[in-house]
Amino acid sequence: MQLVIVESPAKAKTIEKYLGSDFKVLASYGHIRDLPPKDGSVDPDDGFAMTWQNYTDKTKQLKAITDESKKATRLILATDPDREGEAISWHVQEVLRKKKALPEKVDRVTFNAITKAAITEAMAHPRALDDDLIDAYRARRALDYLVGFTLSPVLWRKLPGAKSAGRVQSVSLKLIVEREREIEAFVPQEYWSITAQMEQDGQAFDARMTIHEGKKLGKMDLANEGQAMIAKTAVENGLFTIESIETKPLTRNPPPPFTTSTLQQEAARKLGYSASHTMRIAQQLYEDGAITYMRTDGVQMDGSAISAARKAISDRYDASYVPDKPRVYKSKAKNAQEAHEAIRPTSFTTRTVGTGDHAKLYDLILKRAMASQMASARLERTTVEMLDGSGQTGLRANGQVVKFPGFLALYEEGRDDENDEDSGLLPAMAKGDSPAKKSVDASQHFTQPPPRYSEASLVKKMEELGIGRPSTYASIIKTLKDRAYVRIEKNRFFAEESGRLLTGFLERFFDRYVAYDYTAGLEDELDEVSGGRAQWQAILEAFWHDFKPKTVEVMEKMPSEVTAELDIFLEPYLFPEKEDGSDPRLCPRCGEGRLALRGGRFGAFVACSNYPECKFTRRFAQGGGNAAEDEGPQELGVDPDSDEKITKKVGRFGPYVEKGEGKDAKRASIPKDIPAEDFGLEWAVKLLSLPREVGIHPESGEPVTAQIGRYGPYLSHNGKSARLENTLEVFEIGMNAAVAKLADAAKNGGGRGRGKMEPLKIMGKHPRTEEEIKLMDGRYGPYVTDGTTNASLPKTVDKDELTLEEAAQLIDARAAKGPAKKRKKKAAPKKKPAAKKKPATKKPATKKAPAKKTTAKKAPAKKAATSTKAE
């Protein structure tokens, strides 16, 4: 028997079917071991020796692999065809060697697609493990470990509130923070444009003013309304004649098929997918045999795939859409050994795969791959120049006509910022014609700051700078979001307070290690290792030689010293110059003290030097320009019942209200659905009065209360609950509506005295069973249900990005494990006999007591005392 190891159970089933009865295929479920999360797992003093530890949740898989390996005549390592896949194969081999379960013959095979032809071809050409790729993996893993476990303790002690920092993660965060600074520092400039609505032979078109007072008009030349009105009048009074018509042919070539990076960018632009969501769906499409391997820097396609694509094009269109020669694309990847075939369909005759997001992503991949082999698009761009009789005022009209669509008939690449004013059609015109002028508009504009990064533009920028590698972009972005260093609003990244502070700290004390060119250079060095052109320990030694002393130097600083240096370094952001020239550090409350950065238990903040006489504080993230938020704690008034002072404050978890002072003070968070402009004393009193008793339940005689909890507003009655729609409903819901909601929650299910909440989302009908699938928020996290089977969402799946097909697969997988529940139920009674044995141990003890009459009375007393302490 020959044992084949792959990463995914889905792949295992398919591959075993292709290989036949002589092969046993098992999945490792990804990596089986890693560096233990403790200091000392990488030893720089011993040649960067690494201590590996098996994942505890992989015990079952490792046992199955070990047992089968002992019986196998040959071990075939068939994990993914990249650096991480090579590493997993190496780990499996090393673990089996230690367990003395490694067969004499061990081979490595790789395939770019899970099809019978690709797998059969791979099995016919095995090779040995690639030591260079394994060394590159070890170098990256050790480097990331050393940065994390050396730098993070410095952050915890010197920068309160910081969670961690990473080698590439911190540099990516710096990009987002720097863009935030650019936007804040941006000063908009006013400018105007003049547009005339013209008409020729009944067809309307627009012409833009380009000449004013005999001079070429620049974009910013009309700087105010007065100048714009003068220019507008000149156009209104002019009679324009066409001076020239210039027509230029244009050719647009198709883009190459997708790489990992371009797939993430295009899926973000066209489908709105996050990088992690895109890669998760692509992984499933790959495992289903629908597309080739999705982690690649390569843009080339296999010769047979090119032929299949050209045939599919000719079948869908006509021969004119197929170029005379196949298109050949060259990869820009510096490390050719890690560059594989581009992402493409395994069959160009398969038009659709799956449903929902899976179908959309597959369609994108199919069209991009087909378009890459299609004919170029031929366009014609026309520019019409017009002058008035005096020659002092001129207009220009641009138009673009598609003469032959070529690849555009199937696919057009998206752009991050659309700005195309020349795509309109122009009527037929000739030199000397005088088009009719219908109206003239003067439009005011302001220069715009650079846009915040979207996932697509961030990935593109990281790739341009050489930061990280395409296969890591999704995990980098996910880490930034998970650690709350950034947030996403309307598909754009915003730097959070903690992210800005961390970036400032690293720029001040570890500037070299967050420099773009240094990070990119280090990536190139690591690529040299995988290409066999550099020695991995030498690279680590060079890095560690400078990095370790730097962390020691910063660790020796007092926290107050660190804060003081950050106060100076971040001064342009925290205390920008004011328009009136006044001191930006002057306390707005007492008018005497000076503001400075301070460190607190939950992070940095700005405070007055006159503390405790002046208790003005400001959150770090507010910056200095937001005067509306520079008021510190706000006294809202006095509680009408207790006469205690009510204050609005901002804490670690956001704004809240407080009644009273000290330990006895009562506090309540301010829900996000209360508009800031509406919030005042009345709302504060309401929030501090919660929970509110709605009334007595007519059936149980127990009170029904409305309150706000961790997951939002809800009703509570006799240990059961029901979700409310919003904060206002907490104070307005009546008894009849409350009883109905509780009854509805109980009717929908729920256990352990807790009514089932309303669904977070109705996913749709199960594609195979037609049952309605709902996304729910459970006690232990989100889950999906079809009314019969409940399936928890894995930690790697974001509930906001969950697709219908993924939900259905989770339910199917959980339903398939049905018998596992019975085993758990059988195991429970076995504990009961064990519990009954406890009294039996006491009986011998009491029988021994009469043997020594002098101690019989004292012995039980001592045991009783010991028993009481244990309880």
XYZ file of N, CA and C in Angstrom, residues 212-440:
687
model
N -8.231 80.679 -22.492
C -8.883 81.856 -21.894
C -7.944 83.050 -22.039
N -8.485 84.102 -22.649
C -7.711 85.324 -22.887
C -6.442 85.024 -23.670
N -6.588 84.105 -24.624
C -5.488 83.778 -25.520
C -4.444 82.850 -24.957
N -4.605 82.381 -23.721
C -3.625 81.497 -23.091
C -4.248 80.157 -22.758
N -3.383 79.114 -22.770
C -3.849 77.779 -22.400
C -4.286 77.779 -20.941
N -5.459 77.221 -20.686
C -6.048 77.252 -19.347
C -5.645 75.999 -18.571
N -4.917 76.216 -17.473
C -4.547 75.096 -16.614
C -5.679 74.723 -15.665
N -5.560 73.562 -15.049
C -6.624 73.048 -14.180
C -6.933 73.997 -13.030
N -5.909 74.640 -12.461
C -6.099 75.452 -11.269
C -6.151 76.947 -11.575
N -6.155 77.324 -12.868
C -6.058 78.743 -13.225
C -7.282 79.560 -12.819
N -8.462 78.951 -12.884
C -9.674 79.661 -12.439
C -9.845 79.354 -10.962
N -9.250 80.208 -10.116
C -9.123 79.896 -8.686
C -10.303 80.337 -7.843
N -11.203 81.166 -8.381
C -12.338 81.628 -7.578
C -13.536 81.908 -8.470
N -14.639 82.216 -7.831
C -15.891 82.416 -8.569
C -15.809 83.611 -9.497
N -15.130 84.678 -9.073
C -15.030 85.866 -9.915
C -14.352 85.568 -11.236
N -13.223 84.888 -11.181
C -12.517 84.528 -12.411
C -13.351 83.585 -13.267
N -14.072 82.675 -12.611
C -14.899 81.720 -13.344
C -16.026 82.420 -14.087
N -16.626 83.430 -13.471
C -17.735 84.136 -14.117
C -17.273 84.915 -15.342
N -16.071 85.470 -15.262
C -15.519 86.175 -16.420
C -15.303 85.204 -17.576
N -14.733 84.038 -17.243
C -14.488 83.028 -18.270
C -15.806 82.502 -18.843
N -16.789 82.311 -17.997
C -18.097 81.825 -18.460
C -18.729 82.815 -19.429
N -18.636 84.092 -19.112
C -19.206 85.131 -19.981
C -18.535 85.115 -21.352
N -17.213 84.887 -21.348
C -16.477 84.848 -22.619
C -16.971 83.707 -23.501
N -17.283 82.556 -22.880
C -17.793 81.420 -23.651
C -19.222 81.706 -24.135
N -20.032 82.302 -23.263
C -21.416 82.603 -23.624
C -21.488 83.579 -24.797
N -20.543 84.507 -24.857
C -20.580 85.531 -25.906
C -19.876 85.105 -27.190
N -19.172 83.985 -27.152
C -18.384 83.581 -28.313
C -19.166 82.741 -29.317
N -18.785 82.881 -30.589
C -19.317 82.040 -31.651
C -18.188 81.118 -32.075
N -18.323 79.839 -31.828
C -17.196 78.919 -31.977
C -17.254 78.155 -33.305
N -16.063 78.048 -33.901
C -15.895 77.333 -35.150
C -14.837 76.256 -34.950
N -15.067 75.114 -35.570
C -14.123 74.004 -35.427
C -12.842 74.321 -36.194
N -11.728 74.345 -35.454
C -10.418 74.625 -36.036
C -9.715 73.355 -36.494
N -9.894 72.278 -35.732
C -9.214 71.028 -36.116
C -9.947 69.826 -35.535
N -9.827 68.717 -36.239
C -10.360 67.436 -35.753
C -9.241 66.407 -35.919
N -8.835 65.835 -34.827
C -7.755 64.848 -34.858
C -8.281 63.500 -34.392
N -8.083 62.501 -35.203
C -8.533 61.152 -34.865
C -7.324 60.225 -34.795
N -7.182 59.547 -33.657
C -6.047 58.641 -33.453
C -6.551 57.242 -33.136
N -5.999 56.253 -33.810
C -6.368 54.867 -33.458
C -5.667 54.445 -32.164
N -6.348 53.683 -31.349
C -5.794 53.175 -30.098
C -5.962 51.666 -30.053
N -5.018 51.011 -29.434
C -5.097 49.560 -29.262
C -4.951 49.236 -27.783
N -5.863 48.426 -27.260
C -5.779 47.981 -25.868
C -5.598 46.470 -25.840
N -4.524 46.059 -25.167
C -4.255 44.629 -25.061
C -4.883 44.070 -23.779
N -5.250 42.803 -23.791
C -5.882 42.221 -22.599
C -4.871 42.054 -21.467
N -5.333 42.074 -20.223
C -4.441 41.812 -19.092
C -4.133 40.323 -19.001
N -3.041 39.956 -18.343
C -2.720 38.525 -18.194
C -3.695 37.848 -17.252
N -3.721 36.524 -17.222
C -4.599 35.822 -16.274
C -4.186 36.153 -14.843
N -5.021 35.788 -13.900
C -4.826 36.205 -12.514
C -3.620 35.563 -11.838
N -2.948 36.383 -11.024
C -2.041 35.895 -9.992
C -2.794 36.019 -8.670
N -2.189 35.597 -7.577
C -2.843 35.732 -6.275
C -3.187 37.184 -5.991
N -2.231 38.064 -6.232
C -2.420 39.479 -5.941
C -3.513 40.110 -6.801
N -3.445 39.905 -8.129
C -4.435 40.543 -9.001
C -5.830 39.962 -8.785
N -5.926 38.699 -8.400
C -7.238 38.118 -8.088
C -7.838 38.806 -6.867
N -7.030 39.009 -5.843
C -7.524 39.692 -4.638
C -7.963 41.112 -4.964
N -7.194 41.808 -5.797
C -7.533 43.191 -6.154
C -8.838 43.260 -6.949
N -8.947 42.417 -7.956
C -10.119 42.479 -8.834
C -11.383 41.997 -8.129
N -11.253 40.999 -7.256
C -12.417 40.528 -6.501
C -12.883 41.605 -5.526
N -11.947 42.389 -5.005
C -12.321 43.496 -4.114
C -13.038 44.593 -4.893
N -12.527 44.906 -6.086
C -13.131 45.981 -6.884
C -14.510 45.596 -7.416
N -14.581 44.424 -8.047
C -15.802 44.057 -8.769
C -16.836 43.336 -7.923
N -16.378 42.566 -6.933
C -17.303 41.754 -6.144
C -17.415 42.223 -4.696
N -16.524 43.118 -4.281
C -16.565 43.616 -2.907
C -16.058 42.613 -1.883
N -15.257 41.631 -2.301
C -14.760 40.601 -1.386
C -13.495 41.078 -0.681
N -13.344 40.684 0.570
C -12.084 40.907 1.264
C -11.066 39.906 0.743
N -9.786 40.181 1.016
C -8.730 39.285 0.534
C -8.887 37.888 1.133
N -9.226 37.827 2.419
C -9.368 36.519 3.073
C -10.562 35.755 2.510
N -11.653 36.456 2.222
C -12.837 35.812 1.651
C -12.531 35.280 0.251
N -11.832 36.081 -0.528
C -11.454 35.656 -1.877
C -10.608 34.390 -1.830
N -9.618 34.365 -0.936
C -8.713 33.218 -0.885
C -9.418 31.977 -0.351
N -10.368 32.163 0.554
C -11.096 31.010 1.082
C -11.942 30.362 -0.013
N -12.625 31.185 -0.809
C -13.454 30.644 -1.889
C -12.572 30.030 -2.971
N -11.462 30.704 -3.280
C -10.547 30.174 -4.294
C -9.983 28.820 -3.849
N -9.690 28.683 -2.569
C -9.194 27.418 -2.034
C -10.222 26.308 -2.269
N -11.488 26.617 -2.022
C -12.547 25.621 -2.209
C -12.732 25.279 -3.688
N -12.611 26.278 -4.559
C -12.713 26.014 -6.001
C -11.551 25.134 -6.465
N -10.375 25.385 -5.902
C -9.205 24.562 -6.239
C -9.401 23.128 -5.765
N -9.868 22.972 -4.523
C -10.062 21.624 -3.977
C -11.166 20.868 -4.713
N -12.096 21.611 -5.291
C -13.160 20.969 -6.073
C -12.708 20.640 -7.496
N -11.468 20.998 -7.826
C -10.947 20.701 -9.155
C -11.379 21.675 -10.220
N -11.922 22.839 -9.815
C -12.455 23.788 -10.788
C -11.393 24.737 -11.331
N -10.401 25.099 -10.501
C -9.361 26.031 -10.932
C -7.989 25.477 -10.550
N -6.954 26.072 -11.116
C -5.595 25.696 -10.758
C -5.227 26.333 -9.420
N -4.031 26.000 -8.927
C -3.601 26.445 -7.597
C -3.638 27.966 -7.496
N -4.180 28.453 -6.364
C -4.511 29.873 -6.266
C -3.455 30.730 -5.561
N -2.306 30.132 -5.178
C -1.224 30.940 -4.599
C -0.057 30.919 -5.574
N 0.034 31.957 -6.374
C 1.016 31.974 -7.448
C 1.388 33.407 -7.825
N 2.634 33.576 -8.264
C 3.098 34.846 -8.820
C 3.153 34.785 -10.342
N 2.910 33.611 -10.894
C 3.070 33.416 -12.329
C 1.875 33.897 -13.143
N 2.139 34.357 -14.364
C 1.068 34.807 -15.261
C 0.980 33.924 -16.504
N 1.845 32.929 -16.603
C 1.834 32.059 -17.772
C 0.805 30.938 -17.622
N 0.316 30.456 -18.746
C -0.597 29.317 -18.758
C 0.051 28.173 -19.526
N -0.313 26.968 -19.137
C 0.160 25.763 -19.807
C -0.273 25.786 -21.282
N 0.559 25.200 -22.142
C 0.258 25.203 -23.567
C -1.088 24.593 -23.901
N -1.440 23.502 -23.226
C -2.734 22.866 -23.497
C -3.877 23.754 -23.039
N -3.654 24.511 -21.966
C -4.690 25.423 -21.470
C -4.888 26.583 -22.442
N -3.785 27.063 -23.029
C -3.892 28.140 -24.015
C -4.692 27.664 -25.223
N -4.413 26.469 -25.673
C -5.155 25.911 -26.818
C -6.636 25.769 -26.485
N -6.932 25.313 -25.262
C -8.331 25.150 -24.847
C -9.029 26.495 -24.754
N -8.309 27.512 -24.279
C -8.892 28.850 -24.174
C -9.196 29.420 -25.559
N -8.277 29.253 -26.491
C -8.483 29.762 -27.852
C -9.666 29.068 -28.528
N -9.829 27.785 -28.272
C -10.972 27.065 -28.842
C -12.282 27.560 -28.226
N -12.259 27.798 -26.911
C -13.470 28.284 -26.239
C -13.857 29.666 -26.755
N -12.856 30.487 -27.085
C -13.127 31.824 -27.625
C -13.769 31.712 -29.004
N -13.203 30.860 -29.845
C -13.757 30.706 -31.202
C -15.159 30.101 -31.168
N -15.428 29.252 -30.174
C -16.769 28.671 -30.049
C -17.784 29.722 -29.604
N -17.356 30.648 -28.738
C -18.277 31.653 -28.206
C -18.445 32.828 -29.159
N -17.346 33.227 -29.845
C -17.398 34.376 -30.767
C -17.094 33.876 -32.179
N -16.267 34.616 -32.933
C -15.841 34.126 -34.243
C -14.329 34.219 -34.333
N -13.788 33.844 -35.463
C -12.344 33.737 -35.604
C -11.619 35.064 -35.411
N -12.297 36.180 -35.661
C -11.632 37.483 -35.534
C -11.275 37.811 -34.081
N -11.896 37.113 -33.140
C -11.615 37.372 -31.724
C -10.437 36.549 -31.207
N -9.887 35.687 -32.075
C -8.734 34.869 -31.682
C -7.504 35.388 -32.405
N -6.478 35.862 -31.693
C -5.278 36.394 -32.356
C -4.551 35.310 -33.144
N -3.740 35.743 -34.113
C -3.034 34.791 -34.965
C -2.112 33.885 -34.154
N -1.443 34.473 -33.160
C -0.526 33.691 -32.341
C -0.983 33.716 -30.883
N -0.752 32.624 -30.167
C -1.101 32.623 -28.732
C -0.323 33.714 -27.992
N -0.949 34.285 -26.993
C -0.280 35.312 -26.191
C 0.563 34.634 -25.114
N 1.785 35.133 -24.967
C 2.686 34.594 -23.959
C 3.003 35.709 -22.964
N 2.735 35.474 -21.706
C 2.999 36.458 -20.658
C 4.184 35.992 -19.817
N 4.980 36.955 -19.361
C 6.139 36.644 -18.534
C 5.922 37.157 -17.119
N 6.287 36.312 -16.174
C 6.089 36.661 -14.765
C 7.104 37.702 -14.323
N 6.645 38.615 -13.466
C 7.535 39.609 -12.876
C 8.126 39.118 -11.568
N 7.733 37.927 -11.161
C 8.218 37.393 -9.889
C 9.734 37.233 -9.938
N 10.419 37.713 -8.883
C 11.878 37.647 -8.843
C 12.356 36.220 -8.624
N 11.551 35.430 -7.937
C 11.975 34.078 -7.614
C 11.200 33.090 -8.485
N 11.810 32.682 -9.563
C 11.097 31.829 -10.527
C 10.714 30.486 -9.933
N 11.460 30.027 -8.931
C 11.177 28.705 -8.363
C 9.840 28.686 -7.641
N 9.405 29.853 -7.153
C 8.130 29.900 -6.443
C 6.996 30.399 -7.343
N 7.312 30.693 -8.594
C 6.284 31.178 -9.515
C 5.686 30.000 -10.266
N 4.387 29.831 -10.165
C 3.709 28.713 -10.820
C 2.812 29.252 -11.926
N 2.049 28.350 -12.495
C 1.106 28.745 -13.536
C 0.078 29.711 -12.954
N -0.451 30.574 -13.810
C -1.463 31.532 -13.374
C -2.732 30.816 -12.911
N -3.598 31.558 -12.246
C -4.884 31.008 -11.808
C -5.822 30.962 -13.012
N -6.320 29.787 -13.314
C -7.205 29.622 -14.475
C -8.147 28.460 -14.228
N -9.207 28.349 -15.027
C -10.092 27.187 -14.907
C -9.362 25.927 -15.370
N -9.706 24.806 -14.803
C -9.122 23.540 -15.273
C -9.788 23.089 -16.573
N -10.997 23.610 -16.825
C -11.688 23.300 -18.079
C -12.358 24.561 -18.597
N -12.031 24.975 -19.803
C -12.612 26.190 -20.370
C -14.006 25.943 -20.951
N -14.445 24.725 -20.936
C -15.802 24.435 -21.413
C -16.821 24.493 -20.277
N -16.340 24.568 -19.046
C -17.237 24.666 -17.890
C -17.552 26.133 -17.632
N -18.771 26.520 -17.958
C -19.148 27.935 -17.862
C -19.424 28.370 -16.420
N -20.022 27.491 -15.610
C -20.379 27.876 -14.240
C -19.962 26.770 -13.271
N -19.634 27.188 -12.063
C -19.294 26.256 -10.986
C -19.914 26.773 -9.700
N -20.648 25.928 -8.999
C -21.213 26.300 -7.707
C -22.296 27.350 -7.812
N -22.593 27.950 -6.660
C -23.612 28.998 -6.585
C -23.060 30.155 -5.768
N -23.793 31.252 -5.757
C -23.446 32.397 -4.918
C -22.054 32.931 -5.199
N -21.295 33.185 -4.124
C -19.969 33.785 -4.260
C -19.002 32.877 -4.999
N -19.168 31.566 -4.859
C -18.307 30.628 -5.577
C -18.502 30.790 -7.086
N -19.745 30.900 -7.508
C -20.036 31.052 -8.933
C -19.497 32.382 -9.462
N -19.615 33.431 -8.661
C -19.158 34.762 -9.098
C -17.639 34.791 -9.255
N -16.930 34.212 -8.285
C -15.470 34.230 -8.374
C -14.987 33.349 -9.520
N -15.623 32.196 -9.699
C -15.235 31.321 -10.814
C -15.459 32.035 -12.153
N -16.576 32.732 -12.280
C -16.879 33.455 -13.512
C -15.810 34.510 -13.795
N -15.347 35.175 -12.735
C -14.303 36.190 -12.882
C -12.999 35.558 -13.373
N -12.638 34.425 -12.784
C -11.402 33.731 -13.159
C -11.484 33.214 -14.597
N -12.640 32.645 -14.956
C -12.830 32.121 -16.315
C -12.710 33.234 -17.346
N -13.412 34.340 -17.129
C -13.411 35.428 -18.117
C -12.038 36.066 -18.248
N -11.343 36.227 -17.115
C -10.005 36.835 -17.168
C -9.039 35.938 -17.952
N -9.098 34.634 -17.692
C -8.204 33.704 -18.382
C -8.515 33.644 -19.877
N -9.795 33.609 -20.225
C -10.163 33.594 -21.646
C -9.764 34.895 -22.327
N -10.040 36.019 -21.667
C -9.730 37.330 -22.248
C -8.244 37.482 -22.520
N -7.418 36.841 -21.690
C -5.967 36.974 -21.854
C -5.484 36.415 -23.194
N -6.288 35.563 -23.831
C -5.923 34.966 -25.113
C -6.766 35.505 -26.269
N -7.490 36.607 -26.015
C -8.347 37.177 -27.054
C -7.628 38.289 -27.814
N -8.219 38.687 -28.920
C -7.646 39.748 -29.759
C -7.704 41.088 -29.028
N -6.817 41.982 -29.393
C -6.786 43.320 -28.796
C -8.020 44.113 -29.215
N -8.395 45.040 -28.373
C -9.512 45.931 -28.712
C -8.969 47.091 -29.538
N -9.701 47.468 -30.588
C -9.304 48.604 -31.426
C -10.285 49.745 -31.200
N -9.720 50.887 -30.811
C -10.551 52.045 -30.512
C -10.094 53.227 -31.358
N -10.899 54.258 -31.352
C -10.569 55.474 -32.088
C -10.909 56.668 -31.194
N -9.900 57.487 -30.945
C -10.108 58.656 -30.075
C -10.096 59.915 -30.924
N -11.129 60.725 -30.755
C -11.285 61.962 -31.531
C -11.187 63.172 -30.614
N -10.392 64.172 -31.052
C -10.253 65.427 -30.309
C -10.642 66.566 -31.227
N -11.626 67.344 -30.793
C -12.126 68.471 -31.590
C -11.755 69.768 -30.888
N -11.039 70.659 -31.607
C -10.635 71.964 -31.062
C -11.486 73.052 -31.708
N -12.031 73.975 -30.878
C -12.876 75.064 -31.366
C -12.366 76.393 -30.828
N -12.455 77.443 -31.643
C -12.067 78.802 -31.237
C -13.184 79.777 -31.572
N -13.259 80.852 -30.776
C -14.226 81.896 -31.125
C -13.598 82.811 -32.165
N -14.364 83.799 -32.621
C -13.894 84.679 -33.696
C -12.641 85.442 -33.342
N -12.480 85.808 -32.073
C -11.314 86.583 -31.657
C -10.068 85.725 -31.452
N -10.253 84.447 -31.351
C -9.129 83.552 -31.089
C -8.658 83.587 -29.649
N -9.396 84.272 -28.777
C -9.004 84.402 -27.376
C -9.623 83.336 -26.477
N -10.681 82.686 -26.953
C -11.373 81.682 -26.150
C -11.492 80.389 -26.941
N -11.117 79.260 -26.304
C -11.156 77.983 -27.007
C -11.836 76.889 -26.199
N -12.422 75.947 -26.916
C -13.084 74.793 -26.318
C -12.528 73.507 -26.912
N -12.613 72.432 -26.130
C -12.163 71.124 -26.624
C -13.193 70.073 -26.266
N -13.479 69.190 -27.243
C -14.377 68.053 -27.007
C -13.625 66.775 -27.345
N -13.730 65.797 -26.452
C -13.080 64.502 -26.660
C -14.118 63.406 -26.753
N -13.841 62.432 -27.564
C -14.735 61.287 -27.678
C -13.946 60.042 -28.026
N -14.519 58.895 -27.685
C -13.836 57.632 -27.947
C -14.829 56.642 -28.513
N -14.437 55.969 -29.561
C -15.313 55.005 -30.225
C -14.611 53.654 -30.273
N -15.335 52.596 -29.924
C -14.797 51.240 -30.015
C -15.072 50.722 -31.424
N -14.010 50.525 -32.183
C -14.163 50.044 -33.557
C -14.283 48.518 -33.594
N -13.545 47.847 -32.710
C -13.628 46.392 -32.592
C -13.389 46.051 -31.120
N -14.357 45.425 -30.449
C -14.236 45.229 -28.991
C -13.137 44.267 -28.562
N -12.862 43.235 -29.388
C -11.854 42.267 -28.981
C -12.163 41.683 -27.610
N -11.158 41.689 -26.727
C -11.343 41.103 -25.393
C -12.359 41.853 -24.549
N -12.630 43.132 -24.886
C -13.599 43.924 -24.120
C -15.017 43.371 -24.239
N -15.242 42.557 -25.252
C -16.553 41.926 -25.391
C -16.815 40.962 -24.244
N -15.744 40.499 -23.609
C -15.880 39.520 -22.525
C -15.506 40.086 -21.163
N -14.467 40.937 -21.141
C -13.923 41.316 -19.839
C -13.220 42.668 -19.910
N -13.459 43.496 -18.895
C -12.716 44.752 -18.761
C -12.228 44.873 -17.329
N -10.955 45.163 -17.182
C -10.336 45.230 -15.856
C -10.877 46.422 -15.079
N -11.138 46.186 -13.787
C -11.639 47.257 -12.938
C -10.544 48.213 -12.528
N -10.960 49.397 -12.054
C -10.008 50.391 -11.569
C -10.456 50.866 -10.203
N -9.474 51.272 -9.383
C -9.795 51.728 -8.031
C -10.505 53.074 -8.044
N -10.086 53.953 -8.946
C -10.662 55.294 -8.996
C -11.030 55.615 -10.438
N -12.323 55.525 -10.707
C -12.805 55.780 -12.064
C -12.772 57.279 -12.356
N -12.185 57.661 -13.516
C -12.169 59.065 -13.908
C -11.971 59.146 -15.420
N -13.020 58.885 -16.146
C -12.935 58.837 -17.599
C -13.984 59.764 -18.190
N -13.494 60.912 -18.666
C -14.430 61.879 -19.231
C -14.408 61.876 -20.759
N -13.633 60.961 -21.328
C -13.481 60.967 -22.779
C -14.124 59.766 -23.457
N -14.994 59.082 -22.748
C -15.548 57.855 -23.307
C -16.829 58.083 -24.104
N -17.332 59.309 -24.134
C -18.575 59.581 -24.841
C -18.393 59.617 -26.353
N -19.491 59.536 -27.070
C -19.471 59.582 -28.534
C -19.642 61.023 -29.004
N -18.996 61.356 -30.098
C -19.129 62.681 -30.702
C -19.882 62.562 -32.025
N -20.652 63.588 -32.379
C -21.342 63.554 -33.676
C -20.338 63.756 -34.815
N -20.756 63.460 -36.012
C -19.901 63.685 -37.188
C -19.725 65.187 -37.394
N -18.475 65.646 -37.447
C -18.188 67.074 -37.615
C -17.040 67.246 -38.594
N -16.930 68.460 -39.143
C -15.863 68.769 -40.077
C -15.276 70.133 -39.752
N -14.048 70.374 -40.177
C -13.402 71.658 -39.943
C -14.230 72.774 -40.583
N -14.425 73.839 -39.845
C -15.218 74.967 -40.325
C -16.650 74.952 -39.826
N -17.112 73.797 -39.296
C -18.470 73.726 -38.748
C -18.575 74.603 -37.506
N -19.802 75.108 -37.248
C -20.060 75.918 -36.052
C -21.195 75.269 -35.256
N -20.857 74.360 -34.355
C -21.904 73.709 -33.558
C -22.691 74.717 -32.732
N -23.963 74.421 -32.507
C -24.820 75.312 -31.720
C -24.467 75.203 -30.241
N -24.445 76.374 -29.589
C -24.155 76.414 -28.154
C -25.474 76.534 -27.404
N -25.809 75.529 -26.599
C -27.086 75.512 -25.892
C -27.021 76.191 -24.520
N -25.962 75.904 -23.787
C -25.826 76.492 -22.446
C -24.375 76.398 -22.000
N -24.050 77.145 -20.932
C -22.685 77.145 -20.394
C -22.769 77.032 -18.879
